[in-house]
Amino acid sequence: MTTEIERTPGGAIIMNGAALRDDTVLRLRAEIESMGLGYPTVCLATVLVGDDKPSQIYVRTKHKKAAEAGMTSTHVGLAIDATQAEVEDTVRTLAADPSVHGILVQLPLPAHLDTEAVLDLVPAAKDVDGLTEASMGRLMRGRNGHVPCTPKGVMRLLERYEIPTVGKKAVVIGRSSLVGLPLAVLFARKGVDATVTLAHSRTTDLVEVCRDADIIVGAAGMARLITAAHVKPGATVIDVGVSRTESGIVGDVDFDSVQAVAGAITPMPGGTGPMTIACLLENTLEAARMLGAIPPAPATNKGR
Ligand code: NAP
């Protein structure tokens, strides 16, 4: 990474996800360019049902960053009242299209749609969000497959800032299949080797649970849930949560108080959000490899 290590006024290392995302985009672009001519352009397809503004912004950003990484992208936008059959047909068409390598269905889908039935139609190799049953099963079994982007982004930040995980205590707050649960599995993997506690809304005494941790990840979506009282001096604190409040977008971490105690901390924004997109693009390149559309990865590029 090109940038210097920055610190908060309290001395905590700032885990700069935006800078690491930019480096990742450049690395992916270089990998794609190094393949030379004769291969298809790596292509990400997105599907968005409805006109939710934040979702539209997320999808636009994904396309912009895909282009910067030297990929193409295609988008299918469906009306908010699209039927289950229309959404399923869209995904089936993309699944069968050999020029499409990664498929991302922007979630959540409107309530009248059956999300699981839609995700079931995404082939495991094209499941760049890593959220289908097949990808989650592969993650649990330690088999080769796409890892969900936000948890993977958290691991990439820990790697980049050389935060030790082996034998360390990690607390993940939030147990969704999108973020918390797969992240807990990643922390427990051989090679990462943390001892993990998975906290949720029924956890009693969250302060007590967190105060002993070397690494805390907030993925609850509760504004400023994690305060200095939760944090052991020198611990690493990673903020995944996004809450829209009257004072703007707020994370799960009370940054001002926590930065004075933590050893390393993610900013909000500019921490885990950009890394989610970086890992989506990593997964898209990997999808093209899994499909045999492009040559295998260079030996040095093994993720955890
Ligand atoms: P979710 O499905 O609503 O899950 C939230 C989890 O947090 C649940 O497991 C819930 O517990 C737990 N929780 C809620 N209140 C809690 C509390 N007071 N104490 C402890 N645990 C509590 O949300 P999600 O999809 O996992 O997303 C979590 C947050 O991350 C959201 O703010 C979302 O916007 C954000 N997000 C950010 C990114 C990114 O790139 N930075 C990506 C995805 C999501 P129960 O299971 O007991 O209900």
Short mmCIF file of C-alpha atoms and ligand atoms in Angstrom, two decimals:
data_model
loop_
_atom_site.label_atom_id
_atom_site.label_comp_id
_atom_site.label_asym_id
_atom_site.label_seq_id
_atom_site.Cartn_x
_atom_site.Cartn_y
_atom_site.Cartn_z
CA MET A 1 0.00 0.00 0.00
CA THR A 2 1.36 3.37 -0.98
CA THR A 3 0.07 5.54 1.88
CA GLU A 4 1.79 6.04 5.24
CA ILE A 5 0.19 4.64 8.39
CA GLU A 6 -2.09 7.33 9.83
CA ARG A 7 -3.08 7.58 13.48
CA THR A 8 -6.02 9.07 15.35
CA PRO A 9 -5.43 11.89 17.89
CA GLY A 10 -5.46 9.17 20.57
CA GLY A 11 -2.72 7.22 18.76
CA ALA A 12 -4.75 4.36 17.23
CA ILE A 13 -3.75 3.16 13.76
CA ILE A 14 -6.42 4.15 11.23
CA MET A 15 -7.28 1.10 9.13
CA ASN A 16 -7.85 2.92 5.88
CA GLY A 17 -10.21 0.79 3.81
CA ALA A 18 -10.54 3.34 1.02
CA ALA A 19 -6.78 3.33 0.41
CA LEU A 20 -6.63 -0.49 0.53
CA ARG A 21 -9.58 -0.68 -1.87
CA ASP A 22 -7.76 1.61 -4.29
CA ASP A 23 -4.64 -0.55 -4.08
CA THR A 24 -6.74 -3.67 -4.63
CA VAL A 25 -8.37 -2.15 -7.71
CA LEU A 26 -4.93 -1.31 -9.13
CA ARG A 27 -3.64 -4.82 -8.37
CA LEU A 28 -6.65 -6.43 -10.07
CA ARG A 29 -6.22 -4.17 -13.08
CA ALA A 30 -2.53 -5.12 -13.33
CA GLU A 31 -3.44 -8.83 -13.07
CA ILE A 32 -6.02 -8.48 -15.82
CA GLU A 33 -3.68 -6.48 -18.07
CA SER A 34 -0.86 -8.99 -17.53
CA MET A 35 -3.02 -11.75 -19.07
CA GLY A 36 -2.63 -10.08 -22.45
CA LEU A 37 -5.01 -10.44 -25.34
CA GLY A 38 -7.06 -13.49 -26.23
CA TYR A 39 -9.17 -13.74 -23.10
CA PRO A 40 -12.72 -12.49 -22.56
CA THR A 41 -13.15 -9.32 -20.49
CA VAL A 42 -14.04 -10.18 -16.90
CA CYS A 43 -17.69 -9.22 -16.43
CA LEU A 44 -19.78 -8.49 -13.34
CA ALA A 45 -23.59 -8.45 -13.63
CA THR A 46 -25.81 -6.76 -11.07
CA VAL A 47 -29.55 -7.12 -10.54
CA LEU A 48 -31.51 -4.49 -8.63
CA VAL A 49 -35.23 -4.73 -7.97
CA GLY A 50 -36.89 -1.41 -7.10
CA ASP A 51 -35.60 2.13 -6.81
CA ASP A 52 -34.13 2.30 -3.31
CA LYS A 53 -31.68 5.22 -3.47
CA PRO A 54 -28.87 3.80 -1.25
CA SER A 55 -29.02 0.51 -3.21
CA GLN A 56 -28.78 2.44 -6.49
CA ILE A 57 -25.70 4.26 -5.17
CA TYR A 58 -24.09 0.97 -4.01
CA VAL A 59 -24.69 -0.60 -7.42
CA ARG A 60 -23.35 2.43 -9.31
CA THR A 61 -20.20 2.44 -7.20
CA LYS A 62 -19.68 -1.28 -7.90
CA HIS A 63 -19.84 -0.63 -11.66
CA LYS A 64 -17.49 2.36 -11.43
CA LYS A 65 -14.89 0.40 -9.47
CA ALA A 66 -15.26 -2.62 -11.78
CA ALA A 67 -14.38 -0.36 -14.72
CA GLU A 68 -11.36 1.01 -12.83
CA ALA A 69 -10.22 -2.59 -12.25
CA GLY A 70 -10.35 -3.26 -16.00
CA MET A 71 -13.60 -5.25 -15.91
CA THR A 72 -16.85 -4.72 -17.74
CA SER A 73 -20.19 -4.76 -16.03
CA THR A 74 -23.80 -5.06 -16.96
CA HIS A 75 -26.89 -4.12 -14.99
CA VAL A 76 -30.49 -5.28 -14.96
CA GLY A 77 -32.91 -2.98 -13.15
CA LEU A 78 -36.39 -4.34 -12.45
CA ALA A 79 -39.47 -2.50 -11.20
CA ILE A 80 -40.34 -2.64 -7.51
CA ASP A 81 -43.39 -4.80 -8.37
CA ALA A 82 -41.42 -7.29 -10.48
CA THR A 83 -42.79 -10.81 -10.11
CA GLN A 84 -40.85 -13.75 -8.73
CA ALA A 85 -40.83 -15.24 -12.24
CA GLU A 86 -39.36 -12.06 -13.77
CA VAL A 87 -36.56 -11.90 -11.21
CA GLU A 88 -35.84 -15.61 -11.54
CA ASP A 89 -35.79 -15.38 -15.36
CA THR A 90 -33.28 -12.52 -15.15
CA VAL A 91 -30.96 -14.51 -12.91
CA ARG A 92 -31.37 -17.67 -15.06
CA THR A 93 -30.39 -15.68 -18.17
CA LEU A 94 -27.27 -14.26 -16.51
CA ALA A 95 -26.39 -17.69 -15.10
CA ALA A 96 -26.49 -19.17 -18.62
CA ASP A 97 -24.58 -16.30 -20.27
CA PRO A 98 -20.93 -17.33 -20.75
CA SER A 99 -19.83 -13.68 -21.07
CA VAL A 100 -21.00 -13.00 -17.48
CA HIS A 101 -18.60 -14.24 -14.76
CA GLY A 102 -20.05 -12.79 -11.56
CA ILE A 103 -23.68 -12.21 -10.57
CA LEU A 104 -24.70 -9.96 -7.71
CA VAL A 105 -28.35 -9.68 -6.70
CA GLN A 106 -28.59 -6.50 -4.62
CA LEU A 107 -30.25 -7.31 -1.29
CA PRO A 108 -32.64 -6.89 0.35
CA LEU A 109 -35.20 -7.79 -2.29
CA PRO A 110 -38.72 -6.36 -1.85
CA ALA A 111 -40.74 -8.31 0.73
CA HIS A 112 -43.03 -10.01 -1.80
CA LEU A 113 -40.08 -11.86 -3.35
CA ASP A 114 -38.56 -15.14 -2.16
CA THR A 115 -34.87 -14.23 -1.79
CA GLU A 116 -33.69 -17.81 -1.18
CA ALA A 117 -35.34 -19.05 -4.38
CA VAL A 118 -33.62 -16.27 -6.35
CA LEU A 119 -30.19 -16.90 -4.80
CA ASP A 120 -30.56 -20.64 -5.47
CA LEU A 121 -30.39 -19.84 -9.20
CA VAL A 122 -26.94 -18.24 -8.98
CA PRO A 123 -24.31 -20.89 -9.84
CA ALA A 124 -21.65 -21.27 -7.12
CA ALA A 125 -18.84 -20.16 -9.46
CA LYS A 126 -20.70 -16.93 -10.35
CA ASP A 127 -21.84 -16.23 -6.76
CA VAL A 128 -19.45 -13.32 -6.18
CA ASP A 129 -21.45 -12.16 -3.14
CA GLY A 130 -20.79 -15.56 -1.53
CA LEU A 131 -24.28 -15.71 -0.07
CA THR A 132 -25.84 -18.75 -1.69
CA GLU A 133 -26.31 -22.03 0.13
CA ALA A 134 -23.53 -23.58 -1.96
CA SER A 135 -21.00 -20.83 -1.13
CA MET A 136 -21.88 -20.84 2.56
CA GLY A 137 -21.58 -24.63 2.61
CA ARG A 138 -18.16 -24.43 0.96
CA LEU A 139 -17.06 -21.84 3.54
CA MET A 140 -18.17 -24.09 6.40
CA ARG A 141 -16.46 -27.10 4.83
CA GLY A 142 -13.23 -25.17 4.11
CA ARG A 143 -13.61 -25.83 0.38
CA ASN A 144 -12.73 -23.50 -2.47
CA GLY A 145 -15.56 -21.02 -3.04
CA HIS A 146 -16.51 -17.37 -2.85
CA VAL A 147 -16.30 -15.83 0.63
CA PRO A 148 -18.92 -13.12 1.39
CA CYS A 149 -17.46 -9.71 0.58
CA THR A 150 -17.85 -7.80 3.85
CA PRO A 151 -16.32 -10.50 6.10
CA LYS A 152 -13.55 -11.02 3.54
CA GLY A 153 -12.90 -7.27 3.56
CA VAL A 154 -12.51 -7.34 7.36
CA MET A 155 -9.89 -10.10 7.04
CA ARG A 156 -8.08 -8.15 4.31
CA LEU A 157 -7.86 -5.10 6.61
CA LEU A 158 -6.43 -7.24 9.42
CA GLU A 159 -3.84 -8.68 7.02
CA ARG A 160 -2.89 -5.29 5.63
CA TYR A 161 -2.29 -3.78 9.07
CA GLU A 162 -0.58 -6.97 10.29
CA ILE A 163 -2.96 -7.35 13.21
CA PRO A 164 -2.14 -10.71 14.83
CA THR A 165 -5.03 -13.18 15.00
CA VAL A 166 -3.40 -16.46 16.03
CA GLY A 167 -4.43 -17.28 19.60
CA LYS A 168 -6.20 -13.91 19.94
CA LYS A 169 -9.71 -13.36 21.24
CA ALA A 170 -12.13 -11.97 18.68
CA VAL A 171 -15.69 -10.82 19.36
CA VAL A 172 -18.07 -10.43 16.43
CA ILE A 173 -21.26 -8.52 17.28
CA GLY A 174 -24.08 -9.58 14.96
CA ARG A 175 -24.88 -13.08 13.64
CA SER A 176 -26.44 -12.50 10.23
CA SER A 177 -25.55 -14.84 7.39
CA LEU A 178 -24.45 -11.73 5.44
CA VAL A 179 -21.76 -10.56 7.87
CA GLY A 180 -21.43 -11.84 11.44
CA LEU A 181 -21.79 -15.59 11.00
CA PRO A 182 -19.36 -16.01 8.06
CA LEU A 183 -16.93 -13.63 9.75
CA ALA A 184 -16.93 -15.78 12.89
CA VAL A 185 -16.14 -18.80 10.69
CA LEU A 186 -13.25 -16.92 9.05
CA PHE A 187 -11.79 -15.98 12.45
CA ALA A 188 -11.94 -19.63 13.53
CA ARG A 189 -10.29 -20.99 10.37
CA LYS A 190 -6.96 -22.76 10.57
CA GLY A 191 -4.27 -20.22 9.76
CA VAL A 192 -6.29 -17.37 11.26
CA ASP A 193 -6.70 -19.26 14.54
CA ALA A 194 -8.56 -16.75 16.68
CA THR A 195 -10.87 -17.81 19.51
CA VAL A 196 -14.22 -16.33 18.55
CA THR A 197 -17.26 -15.17 20.47
CA LEU A 198 -20.37 -14.43 18.41
CA ALA A 199 -22.52 -11.85 20.19
CA HIS A 200 -26.08 -10.82 19.27
CA SER A 201 -29.09 -8.97 20.63
CA ARG A 202 -29.70 -11.60 23.34
CA THR A 203 -26.11 -11.44 24.63
CA THR A 204 -26.11 -10.38 28.25
CA ASP A 205 -23.50 -7.82 29.32
CA LEU A 206 -21.85 -6.97 26.00
CA VAL A 207 -19.29 -4.79 27.80
CA GLU A 208 -18.09 -7.79 29.79
CA VAL A 209 -17.94 -9.95 26.64
CA CYS A 210 -15.95 -7.34 24.68
CA ARG A 211 -13.62 -6.03 27.36
CA ASP A 212 -11.40 -9.07 27.14
CA ALA A 213 -11.16 -9.11 23.34
CA ASP A 214 -8.11 -8.38 21.20
CA ILE A 215 -10.32 -7.74 18.17
CA ILE A 216 -13.91 -6.43 18.20
CA VAL A 217 -16.05 -6.25 15.08
CA GLY A 218 -19.33 -4.34 15.27
CA ALA A 219 -21.84 -5.70 12.74
CA ALA A 220 -25.11 -4.99 14.52
CA GLY A 221 -26.36 -1.82 12.82
CA MET A 222 -26.82 -0.08 16.20
CA ALA A 223 -25.45 3.46 16.17
CA ARG A 224 -22.48 3.90 18.54
CA LEU A 225 -23.15 0.61 20.34
CA ILE A 226 -19.44 0.09 21.07
CA THR A 227 -17.95 2.66 23.43
CA ALA A 228 -14.59 3.01 25.18
CA ALA A 229 -16.04 0.94 28.03
CA HIS A 230 -16.16 -2.11 25.73
CA VAL A 231 -12.56 -1.84 24.57
CA LYS A 232 -9.40 -3.22 26.15
CA PRO A 233 -6.50 -0.76 25.72
CA GLY A 234 -4.67 -1.55 22.47
CA ALA A 235 -7.47 -3.71 20.98
CA THR A 236 -8.41 -3.55 17.30
CA VAL A 237 -11.92 -2.25 16.64
CA ILE A 238 -13.58 -2.73 13.26
CA ASP A 239 -16.85 -1.05 12.37
CA VAL A 240 -19.17 -2.71 9.87
CA GLY A 241 -22.46 -1.21 11.05
CA VAL A 242 -24.22 1.50 9.09
CA SER A 243 -27.07 3.43 10.72
CA ARG A 244 -28.80 6.37 9.08
CA THR A 245 -29.45 8.93 11.81
CA GLU A 246 -30.50 12.59 11.86
CA SER A 247 -26.81 13.50 12.16
CA GLY A 248 -25.93 11.40 9.08
CA ILE A 249 -24.47 7.93 8.65
CA VAL A 250 -23.15 6.49 11.91
CA GLY A 251 -21.31 3.24 12.60
CA ASP A 252 -21.61 0.75 15.48
CA VAL A 253 -18.48 2.26 17.03
CA ASP A 254 -18.40 5.51 18.99
CA PHE A 255 -15.26 6.55 17.11
CA ASP A 256 -14.33 9.57 19.24
CA SER A 257 -14.21 7.72 22.55
CA VAL A 258 -12.93 4.40 21.20
CA GLN A 259 -10.01 5.84 19.22
CA ALA A 260 -8.48 7.05 22.48
CA VAL A 261 -8.30 3.47 23.82
CA ALA A 262 -7.94 1.24 20.74
CA GLY A 263 -4.67 0.21 19.10
CA ALA A 264 -6.23 0.23 15.64
CA ILE A 265 -9.64 1.34 14.37
CA THR A 266 -11.56 1.64 11.11
CA PRO A 267 -12.93 5.03 10.13
CA MET A 268 -16.61 5.37 9.21
CA PRO A 269 -16.97 6.01 6.33
CA GLY A 270 -13.79 4.82 4.59
CA GLY A 271 -13.24 1.55 6.46
CA THR A 272 -15.16 -1.65 5.78
CA GLY A 273 -17.51 -0.24 3.10
CA PRO A 274 -14.82 0.27 0.43
CA MET A 275 -13.33 -3.14 1.28
CA THR A 276 -16.67 -4.81 0.58
CA ILE A 277 -16.44 -3.53 -2.99
CA ALA A 278 -12.75 -4.43 -3.29
CA CYS A 279 -13.58 -8.01 -2.29
CA LEU A 280 -16.53 -8.15 -4.69
CA LEU A 281 -14.09 -7.35 -7.50
CA GLU A 282 -11.55 -9.90 -6.18
CA ASN A 283 -14.33 -12.49 -6.20
CA THR A 284 -15.35 -11.50 -9.74
CA LEU A 285 -11.82 -12.06 -11.05
CA GLU A 286 -11.73 -15.35 -9.16
CA ALA A 287 -15.11 -16.30 -10.67
CA ALA A 288 -13.70 -15.89 -14.17
CA ARG A 289 -10.85 -18.19 -13.11
CA MET A 290 -13.21 -20.80 -11.59
CA LEU A 291 -15.17 -20.80 -14.85
CA GLY A 292 -11.96 -21.41 -16.81
CA ALA A 293 -12.44 -18.19 -18.78
CA ILE A 294 -9.00 -16.84 -17.80
CA PRO A 295 -5.74 -18.42 -16.57
CA PRO A 296 -5.24 -19.45 -12.90
CA ALA A 297 -4.11 -16.97 -10.22
CA PRO A 298 -0.45 -16.11 -9.73
CA ALA A 299 0.91 -18.27 -6.87
CA THR A 300 1.41 -15.28 -4.52
CA ASN A 301 -2.24 -14.25 -4.49
CA LYS A 302 -3.70 -16.63 -1.94
CA GLY A 303 -6.41 -15.04 0.26
CA ARG A 304 -7.53 -16.33 3.63
P1 NAP B 1 -28.92 -7.77 10.43
O1 NAP B 1 -29.26 -8.93 9.56
O2 NAP B 1 -29.98 -6.83 10.88
O3 NAP B 1 -28.20 -8.37 11.71
C1 NAP B 1 -27.86 -7.58 12.81
C2 NAP B 1 -27.29 -8.45 13.89
O4 NAP B 1 -26.94 -7.61 14.98
C3 NAP B 1 -28.25 -9.50 14.43
O5 NAP B 1 -27.58 -10.71 14.63
C4 NAP B 1 -28.71 -8.91 15.78
O6 NAP B 1 -28.98 -9.88 16.76
C5 NAP B 1 -27.48 -8.13 16.18
N1 NAP B 1 -27.82 -7.02 17.07
C6 NAP B 1 -28.78 -6.08 16.91
N2 NAP B 1 -28.80 -5.25 17.97
C7 NAP B 1 -27.82 -5.66 18.80
C8 NAP B 1 -27.36 -5.21 20.06
N3 NAP B 1 -27.90 -4.16 20.68
N4 NAP B 1 -26.35 -5.88 20.63
C9 NAP B 1 -25.79 -6.96 20.04
N5 NAP B 1 -26.19 -7.44 18.84
C10 NAP B 1 -27.21 -6.79 18.23
O7 NAP B 1 -27.82 -6.87 9.77
P2 NAP B 1 -26.60 -7.24 8.76
O8 NAP B 1 -27.12 -7.42 7.42
O9 NAP B 1 -25.75 -8.29 9.38
O10 NAP B 1 -25.80 -5.87 8.80
C11 NAP B 1 -25.27 -5.39 10.02
C12 NAP B 1 -24.86 -3.95 9.84
O11 NAP B 1 -23.79 -3.91 8.91
C13 NAP B 1 -25.95 -3.06 9.25
O12 NAP B 1 -25.84 -1.78 9.82
C14 NAP B 1 -25.62 -3.00 7.77
O13 NAP B 1 -26.08 -1.81 7.16
C15 NAP B 1 -24.11 -3.03 7.83
N6 NAP B 1 -23.44 -3.54 6.65
C16 NAP B 1 -22.31 -2.90 6.28
C17 NAP B 1 -21.57 -3.37 5.22
C18 NAP B 1 -20.30 -2.69 4.85
O14 NAP B 1 -19.80 -2.89 3.76
N7 NAP B 1 -19.72 -1.89 5.76
C19 NAP B 1 -22.00 -4.48 4.51
C20 NAP B 1 -23.14 -5.14 4.93
C21 NAP B 1 -23.85 -4.67 6.01
P3 NAP B 1 -30.18 -10.95 16.62
O15 NAP B 1 -29.69 -11.98 15.67
O16 NAP B 1 -30.34 -11.45 18.00
O17 NAP B 1 -31.38 -10.19 16.11
#
